[in-house]
Amino acid sequence: MTASASLVAPTHESVRGRSLWQDSWARLRRNRAAVAGMVILSLIIVVCIAGPWFLPWQPDAQDLKLKAVPPGTASLVPGTSTTATHWLGTDSLGRDLLVRTLKGGRVSLMVGLIATLVALLIGVSYGATAGYVGGRTDAFMMRLVDILYALPFMIFVILLTATLGEFVEQRFGNSIYVVFAAIGAVEWLTMSRIVRAQVQSLVRQEFVEAARSLGLPSWKIIARHILPNVLGPVIVYATLTVPAVMLLEAGLSFLGLGVQPPGTSWGTLINDGAKNIETSWWMLTFPALFFSATLFCLNFAGDGLRDALDVRTAKD
Amino acid sequence: MLRFIASRLLQSAAVLLAVFTMTFFMIRLAPGDPFASEKSMNPDVKKELERQYGLNENLSVQSWKALSSYGRGDFGLSMKNQGMRNGKIIRDSFPVSLIVGAAALVVALAIGLPAGIIAAVKRNTWLDVGPMSLAMIGICLPTFVMGPILIAVFGLKWRLLNVAGWFEPTDWILPAATMGLSYAAYISRLARGGMLEVLSQDYIRTARAKGVPGWLIIIRHTLRNGLLPVAAFLGPALAGITTGSFIIEKIYNLPGLGQHFVSAVFNRDYTLILATTVLYAALLVAMNLVADIIVAWMNPRVRLSS
């Protein structure tokens, strides 16, 4: 009796269930590229947030004696007041490139995060509504998405940021909000399609039928039973939207439409660097390195998540 | 197929009308106006200018007038490029964008397709890992980083090509390469994924078991299905190449339509913004249609369900 009990107990222990999330987490951890991507990405984020506090320079402080100084050689310039080194050199106005790159990183990462959240919010609620309600409403809503897909969205982002930028700057003090809104407003389309396809297949399943016959209100069914089940694809697609959004912001800033000086983002810094490529290689190299590394990590993390959560790209 | 194309054409007309209306009201309701930057302008002069361009009329009347003149093929008078008709600006600058865009597409397909196909066939060899690592780097190097790098190497260091401008017959090479390489990266990844998916199918194994030579399996049984993802990507890629021209033309200082669009937006050149936006939209709609037809041709399932 005692012997059998002691035999049974450990087997009980070992067959304890694993949730699908734990399964996915284990798969993700085995993917070395994805883990490396996430680790490096967190490093970049931490450095961008905390770095400027430990540096003796302000991002806007100019030192006209130290214009376009190559990395690490500031103290060799005669007549400098400071003994501290500009590790990444200075830009053409004598501002420290390292602190500007980190500050610009904060802005770029924030745009990536917030614009993605905006897109997420619109896309998920729109797609979930269409998929849940179904019928004519769904057909109409999705037709609208089809039409919006055919629009030249880059042009609308440019028009939005250019036309509303001044207004928002006067009203809210910073034109960056337009960039959030404009990018979020065009990036939600794919998300809504993915969510709608998922919701549509979920609505027909028995557990939703059961919830409905128990008399649960629609919003509760959506919130408790449907949304948790579409979380996987949403997370994956959101991870892959962040680099796309950051690319869009950098492109806008490169054109002079996104972040306005004296503010910086990786896009504006790359623009500065591209102008000075002939004389000062570091002004392009370092911001571009940070930017590309971030995109690299986000793409690897997104691919890894997709494999781990076993999400197929949504097909209509 | 004809019905499919006809319904798409009808839908395209609706899209263009929507783009026209949205753009018109968006730029007109936004703060600022085309004559704002000319400081200390006499109010009477400004009034006269506004009268000349018909800006003093009711907005909906203006939009109707603009629409009907578009119907006659007249894109109006530019407000900033004085005395220039928008039609002429577009005729002068659009060929530059077109040459660069077409060349970029050729570069993207000529590099991306073979790289992806070979990577899939030679899976997990250096012919797979090498090109795919390059492709990942290519995806993470945006055109505005790749462009300056190419300029630094081919223009400034080796002095092979001009770094900016549109003077010599070789001036399209660097812009087209910059844009084409990043799309080649996407295309090679899509091609590899699609090919791998098809190569693992049973009918490929059957063909192999029957002794069909490897190259024939690839050409006859794999390519058409395997390259479907690439065909589906053609629409977005063409759109991206079109609007990507804004950045490329700025990097290389090309006198293309993208430059005109961006400066028109900065200057609130109402008529030129409208003309270029409608042109871009028409282009996109047309290219999406072409891409859809290619997909339908490659994939009978799409044809039957539509």
Short mmCIF file of C-alpha atoms in Angstrom, two decimals, chain A residues 16-313:
data_model
loop_
_atom_site.label_atom_id
_atom_site.label_comp_id
_atom_site.label_asym_id
_atom_site.label_seq_id
_atom_site.Cartn_x
_atom_site.Cartn_y
_atom_site.Cartn_z
CA ARG A 16 1.47 17.69 -14.54
CA GLY A 17 0.01 19.47 -17.53
CA ARG A 18 1.80 22.14 -19.46
CA SER A 19 -0.20 24.97 -20.92
CA LEU A 20 0.14 25.89 -24.58
CA TRP A 21 1.88 29.08 -23.48
CA GLN A 22 4.49 27.10 -21.57
CA ASP A 23 4.98 24.94 -24.64
CA SER A 24 5.52 27.99 -26.78
CA TRP A 25 7.88 29.50 -24.23
CA ALA A 26 9.99 26.34 -24.29
CA ARG A 27 10.06 26.40 -28.10
CA LEU A 28 11.05 30.04 -28.08
CA ARG A 29 13.90 29.47 -25.65
CA ARG A 30 15.35 26.79 -27.92
CA ASN A 31 15.52 29.29 -30.80
CA ARG A 32 18.95 30.81 -30.31
CA ALA A 33 18.60 33.59 -32.88
CA ALA A 34 15.35 34.78 -31.31
CA VAL A 35 16.75 34.71 -27.79
CA ALA A 36 19.89 36.54 -28.87
CA GLY A 37 17.72 39.09 -30.66
CA MET A 38 15.61 39.70 -27.59
CA VAL A 39 18.63 40.00 -25.30
CA ILE A 40 20.38 42.50 -27.58
CA LEU A 41 17.15 44.41 -28.04
CA SER A 42 16.66 44.73 -24.29
CA LEU A 43 20.26 45.92 -23.99
CA ILE A 44 19.67 48.58 -26.63
CA ILE A 45 16.49 49.70 -24.88
CA VAL A 46 18.17 49.89 -21.47
CA VAL A 47 21.17 51.77 -22.86
CA CYS A 48 18.95 54.24 -24.71
CA ILE A 49 16.85 54.93 -21.63
CA ALA A 50 19.55 54.99 -18.97
CA GLY A 51 22.60 56.01 -21.02
CA PRO A 52 21.96 59.76 -21.28
CA TRP A 53 21.84 60.07 -17.47
CA PHE A 54 25.43 58.90 -17.16
CA LEU A 55 26.88 61.05 -19.91
CA PRO A 56 28.26 64.49 -19.17
CA TRP A 57 26.69 66.03 -22.30
CA GLN A 58 23.33 67.42 -23.18
CA PRO A 59 21.99 66.39 -26.60
CA ASP A 60 21.55 70.02 -27.66
CA ALA A 61 24.73 71.45 -26.12
CA GLN A 62 27.01 72.74 -28.86
CA ASP A 63 30.75 73.12 -28.60
CA LEU A 64 31.75 75.06 -31.68
CA LYS A 65 35.43 74.32 -31.12
CA LEU A 66 34.68 70.63 -31.47
CA LYS A 67 32.77 70.48 -34.72
CA ALA A 68 32.77 67.10 -36.47
CA VAL A 69 35.41 65.53 -34.26
CA PRO A 70 36.12 61.86 -35.01
CA PRO A 71 35.26 59.27 -32.32
CA GLY A 72 37.36 59.22 -29.19
CA THR A 73 39.79 61.99 -30.15
CA ALA A 74 38.23 65.05 -28.54
CA SER A 75 41.02 65.53 -26.02
CA LEU A 76 43.60 65.75 -28.82
CA VAL A 77 42.03 68.91 -30.19
CA PRO A 78 43.99 71.93 -28.94
CA GLY A 79 42.15 74.43 -26.80
CA THR A 80 39.40 72.13 -25.55
CA SER A 81 37.96 72.89 -22.16
CA THR A 82 36.89 69.37 -21.39
CA THR A 83 38.94 66.28 -20.71
CA ALA A 84 36.02 63.96 -21.33
CA THR A 85 36.05 61.98 -24.53
CA HIS A 86 33.36 62.06 -27.18
CA TRP A 87 33.23 58.31 -27.66
CA LEU A 88 31.35 58.47 -30.94
CA GLY A 89 32.66 61.85 -32.01
CA THR A 90 30.59 64.97 -32.53
CA ASP A 91 28.29 66.21 -35.27
CA SER A 92 28.75 69.22 -37.51
CA LEU A 93 27.45 71.56 -34.78
CA GLY A 94 29.79 70.13 -32.15
CA ARG A 95 27.17 68.10 -30.29
CA ASP A 96 28.11 64.77 -28.75
CA LEU A 97 27.00 61.99 -31.09
CA LEU A 98 26.66 59.28 -28.45
CA VAL A 99 24.15 61.14 -26.33
CA ARG A 100 22.27 62.23 -29.44
CA THR A 101 22.14 58.67 -30.74
CA LEU A 102 20.77 57.42 -27.42
CA LYS A 103 18.22 60.23 -27.17
CA GLY A 104 17.23 59.63 -30.78
CA GLY A 105 16.88 55.97 -29.93
CA ARG A 106 14.40 56.81 -27.18
CA VAL A 107 12.27 58.69 -29.70
CA SER A 108 12.52 56.01 -32.40
CA LEU A 109 11.71 53.19 -29.98
CA MET A 110 8.84 55.17 -28.51
CA VAL A 111 7.40 55.82 -31.96
CA GLY A 112 7.73 52.12 -32.75
CA LEU A 113 5.93 51.15 -29.55
CA ILE A 114 3.17 53.76 -29.47
CA ALA A 115 2.33 53.75 -33.17
CA THR A 116 2.17 49.96 -33.01
CA LEU A 117 -0.16 50.18 -30.02
CA VAL A 118 -2.39 52.60 -31.91
CA ALA A 119 -2.45 50.24 -34.89
CA LEU A 120 -3.09 47.32 -32.54
CA LEU A 121 -6.00 49.00 -30.84
CA ILE A 122 -7.72 49.99 -34.06
CA GLY A 123 -6.94 46.74 -35.88
CA VAL A 124 -7.99 44.38 -33.11
CA SER A 125 -11.25 46.11 -32.26
CA TYR A 126 -12.14 46.56 -35.92
CA GLY A 127 -11.25 43.01 -36.91
CA ALA A 128 -12.88 41.47 -33.84
CA THR A 129 -16.11 43.37 -34.45
CA ALA A 130 -16.24 42.41 -38.12
CA GLY A 131 -15.48 38.77 -37.42
CA TYR A 132 -17.88 38.50 -34.49
CA VAL A 133 -20.85 40.28 -36.02
CA GLY A 134 -20.41 38.70 -39.43
CA GLY A 135 -22.92 38.95 -42.25
CA ARG A 136 -23.41 42.20 -44.09
CA THR A 137 -21.61 44.36 -41.54
CA ASP A 138 -18.57 42.15 -41.90
CA ALA A 139 -18.73 42.25 -45.70
CA PHE A 140 -18.98 46.04 -45.67
CA MET A 141 -16.20 46.52 -43.11
CA MET A 142 -13.81 44.23 -44.94
CA ARG A 143 -14.60 45.82 -48.29
CA LEU A 144 -13.56 49.11 -46.73
CA VAL A 145 -10.28 47.56 -45.65
CA ASP A 146 -9.74 46.27 -49.19
CA ILE A 147 -10.27 49.75 -50.55
CA LEU A 148 -7.96 51.33 -47.97
CA TYR A 149 -5.30 48.77 -48.91
CA ALA A 150 -5.28 50.16 -52.42
CA LEU A 151 -4.54 53.68 -51.19
CA PRO A 152 -1.00 55.03 -51.37
CA PHE A 153 -0.61 55.05 -47.59
CA MET A 154 2.89 56.55 -47.52
CA ILE A 155 1.45 59.56 -49.30
CA PHE A 156 -1.26 59.91 -46.70
CA VAL A 157 1.20 59.67 -43.86
CA ILE A 158 3.24 62.43 -45.50
CA LEU A 159 0.16 64.55 -46.09
CA LEU A 160 -1.06 64.03 -42.52
CA THR A 161 2.25 64.84 -40.86
CA ALA A 162 2.90 67.82 -43.10
CA THR A 163 -0.54 69.36 -42.84
CA LEU A 164 -1.28 68.70 -39.19
CA GLY A 165 2.27 68.98 -37.83
CA GLU A 166 2.23 72.72 -37.14
CA PHE A 167 -1.24 72.63 -35.67
CA VAL A 168 -0.43 69.82 -33.27
CA GLU A 169 2.87 71.43 -32.33
CA GLN A 170 1.10 74.62 -31.30
CA ARG A 171 -1.64 72.73 -29.53
CA PHE A 172 0.24 69.94 -27.79
CA GLY A 173 3.80 71.23 -27.85
CA ASN A 174 5.28 68.49 -29.99
CA SER A 175 4.58 67.41 -33.53
CA ILE A 176 5.59 63.83 -32.76
CA TYR A 177 2.00 62.97 -31.86
CA VAL A 178 1.05 63.38 -35.50
CA VAL A 179 3.63 60.77 -36.42
CA PHE A 180 2.14 58.32 -33.89
CA ALA A 181 -1.37 58.92 -35.15
CA ALA A 182 -0.55 58.97 -38.85
CA ILE A 183 1.49 55.78 -38.77
CA GLY A 184 -0.99 54.03 -36.50
CA ALA A 185 -3.82 55.07 -38.76
CA VAL A 186 -2.34 53.28 -41.76
CA GLU A 187 -0.72 50.23 -40.16
CA TRP A 188 -3.86 48.65 -38.67
CA LEU A 189 -5.21 47.14 -41.89
CA THR A 190 -3.28 43.86 -41.91
CA MET A 191 -3.90 43.45 -38.19
CA SER A 192 -7.64 43.77 -38.65
CA ARG A 193 -7.60 41.12 -41.38
CA ILE A 194 -5.66 38.68 -39.24
CA VAL A 195 -7.88 39.18 -36.21
CA ARG A 196 -11.07 38.95 -38.23
CA ALA A 197 -10.04 35.65 -39.85
CA GLN A 198 -9.22 34.19 -36.42
CA VAL A 199 -12.38 35.46 -34.76
CA GLN A 200 -14.52 34.19 -37.59
CA SER A 201 -13.28 30.65 -37.13
CA LEU A 202 -13.54 30.87 -33.33
CA VAL A 203 -17.13 32.10 -33.32
CA ARG A 204 -18.28 28.85 -34.92
CA GLN A 205 -16.66 26.66 -32.28
CA GLU A 206 -18.58 24.85 -29.56
CA PHE A 207 -17.19 26.64 -26.53
CA VAL A 208 -18.38 29.97 -27.85
CA GLU A 209 -21.75 28.40 -28.64
CA ALA A 210 -21.85 27.12 -25.05
CA ALA A 211 -21.01 30.53 -23.64
CA ARG A 212 -23.75 32.09 -25.70
CA SER A 213 -26.35 29.54 -24.67
CA LEU A 214 -25.40 30.23 -21.04
CA GLY A 215 -26.57 33.77 -21.70
CA LEU A 216 -23.24 35.62 -21.59
CA PRO A 217 -23.37 39.08 -23.17
CA SER A 218 -21.43 39.55 -26.39
CA TRP A 219 -18.77 41.81 -24.94
CA LYS A 220 -18.01 39.24 -22.26
CA ILE A 221 -17.72 36.47 -24.84
CA ILE A 222 -15.37 38.60 -26.90
CA ALA A 223 -13.28 39.65 -23.93
CA ARG A 224 -13.12 36.32 -22.09
CA HIS A 225 -13.29 33.67 -24.77
CA ILE A 226 -12.29 35.10 -28.10
CA LEU A 227 -9.57 37.67 -27.52
CA PRO A 228 -7.34 35.34 -25.45
CA ASN A 229 -7.43 32.92 -28.36
CA VAL A 230 -6.32 35.47 -30.94
CA LEU A 231 -3.51 36.74 -28.71
CA GLY A 232 -0.84 34.59 -30.37
CA PRO A 233 -1.15 35.94 -33.91
CA VAL A 234 -1.64 39.45 -32.54
CA ILE A 235 1.60 39.31 -30.55
CA VAL A 236 3.50 37.95 -33.52
CA TYR A 237 2.16 40.49 -35.93
CA ALA A 238 2.66 43.34 -33.48
CA THR A 239 6.32 42.34 -33.05
CA LEU A 240 6.75 42.46 -36.81
CA THR A 241 4.86 45.76 -37.05
CA VAL A 242 7.29 47.56 -34.73
CA PRO A 243 10.22 47.46 -37.19
CA ALA A 244 7.93 48.46 -40.06
CA VAL A 245 6.69 51.42 -38.05
CA MET A 246 10.20 52.44 -37.05
CA LEU A 247 11.27 52.25 -40.67
CA LEU A 248 8.38 54.48 -41.66
CA GLU A 249 9.20 57.03 -38.96
CA ALA A 250 12.87 57.05 -39.92
CA GLY A 251 11.92 57.52 -43.57
CA LEU A 252 9.65 60.42 -42.69
CA SER A 253 12.32 62.02 -40.52
CA PHE A 254 14.83 61.48 -43.30
CA LEU A 255 12.57 63.47 -45.61
CA GLY A 256 12.35 66.17 -42.96
CA LEU A 257 8.71 65.42 -42.16
CA GLY A 258 8.83 63.35 -39.00
CA VAL A 259 10.70 64.45 -35.91
CA GLN A 260 11.57 68.14 -36.11
CA PRO A 261 14.82 69.69 -34.85
CA PRO A 262 16.02 70.22 -32.18
CA GLY A 263 14.40 66.84 -31.46
CA THR A 264 16.26 63.83 -32.79
CA SER A 265 15.45 60.34 -33.86
CA TRP A 266 17.59 57.75 -35.61
CA GLY A 267 16.01 58.91 -38.85
CA THR A 268 17.12 62.53 -38.47
CA LEU A 269 20.59 61.45 -37.32
CA ILE A 270 20.96 59.17 -40.34
CA ASN A 271 19.87 62.06 -42.53
CA ASP A 272 22.57 64.27 -40.97
CA GLY A 273 25.12 61.52 -41.40
CA ALA A 274 24.20 60.96 -45.04
CA LYS A 275 24.77 64.65 -45.75
CA ASN A 276 28.24 64.51 -44.20
CA ILE A 277 29.26 61.10 -45.52
CA GLU A 278 32.21 62.51 -47.46
CA THR A 279 33.94 64.05 -44.45
CA SER A 280 32.60 62.38 -41.32
CA TRP A 281 31.88 58.68 -41.65
CA TRP A 282 30.94 58.24 -37.98
CA MET A 283 27.93 60.52 -38.21
CA LEU A 284 26.16 57.97 -40.41
CA THR A 285 27.77 54.80 -39.13
CA PHE A 286 26.77 54.83 -35.46
CA PRO A 287 23.11 55.87 -35.68
CA ALA A 288 22.67 53.49 -38.62
CA LEU A 289 24.32 50.71 -36.64
CA PHE A 290 21.95 51.19 -33.71
CA PHE A 291 18.96 51.43 -36.01
CA SER A 292 19.81 48.38 -38.10
CA ALA A 293 20.68 46.33 -35.03
CA THR A 294 17.29 47.13 -33.53
CA LEU A 295 15.49 46.15 -36.73
CA PHE A 296 17.59 42.99 -36.91
CA CYS A 297 16.67 41.97 -33.36
CA LEU A 298 13.00 42.78 -33.80
CA ASN A 299 12.82 40.72 -36.98
CA PHE A 300 14.55 37.75 -35.36
CA ALA A 301 12.36 37.99 -32.27
CA GLY A 302 9.24 38.21 -34.44
CA ASP A 303 10.25 35.21 -36.55
CA GLY A 304 11.06 33.26 -33.40
CA LEU A 305 7.72 34.12 -31.82
CA ARG A 306 5.92 33.08 -34.98
CA ASP A 307 7.59 29.69 -34.94
CA ALA A 308 7.11 29.30 -31.18
CA LEU A 309 3.43 30.20 -31.19
CA ASP A 310 3.03 28.20 -34.41
CA VAL A 311 1.13 30.94 -36.17
CA ARG A 312 0.46 30.51 -39.83
CA THR A 313 0.26 33.73 -41.81
#
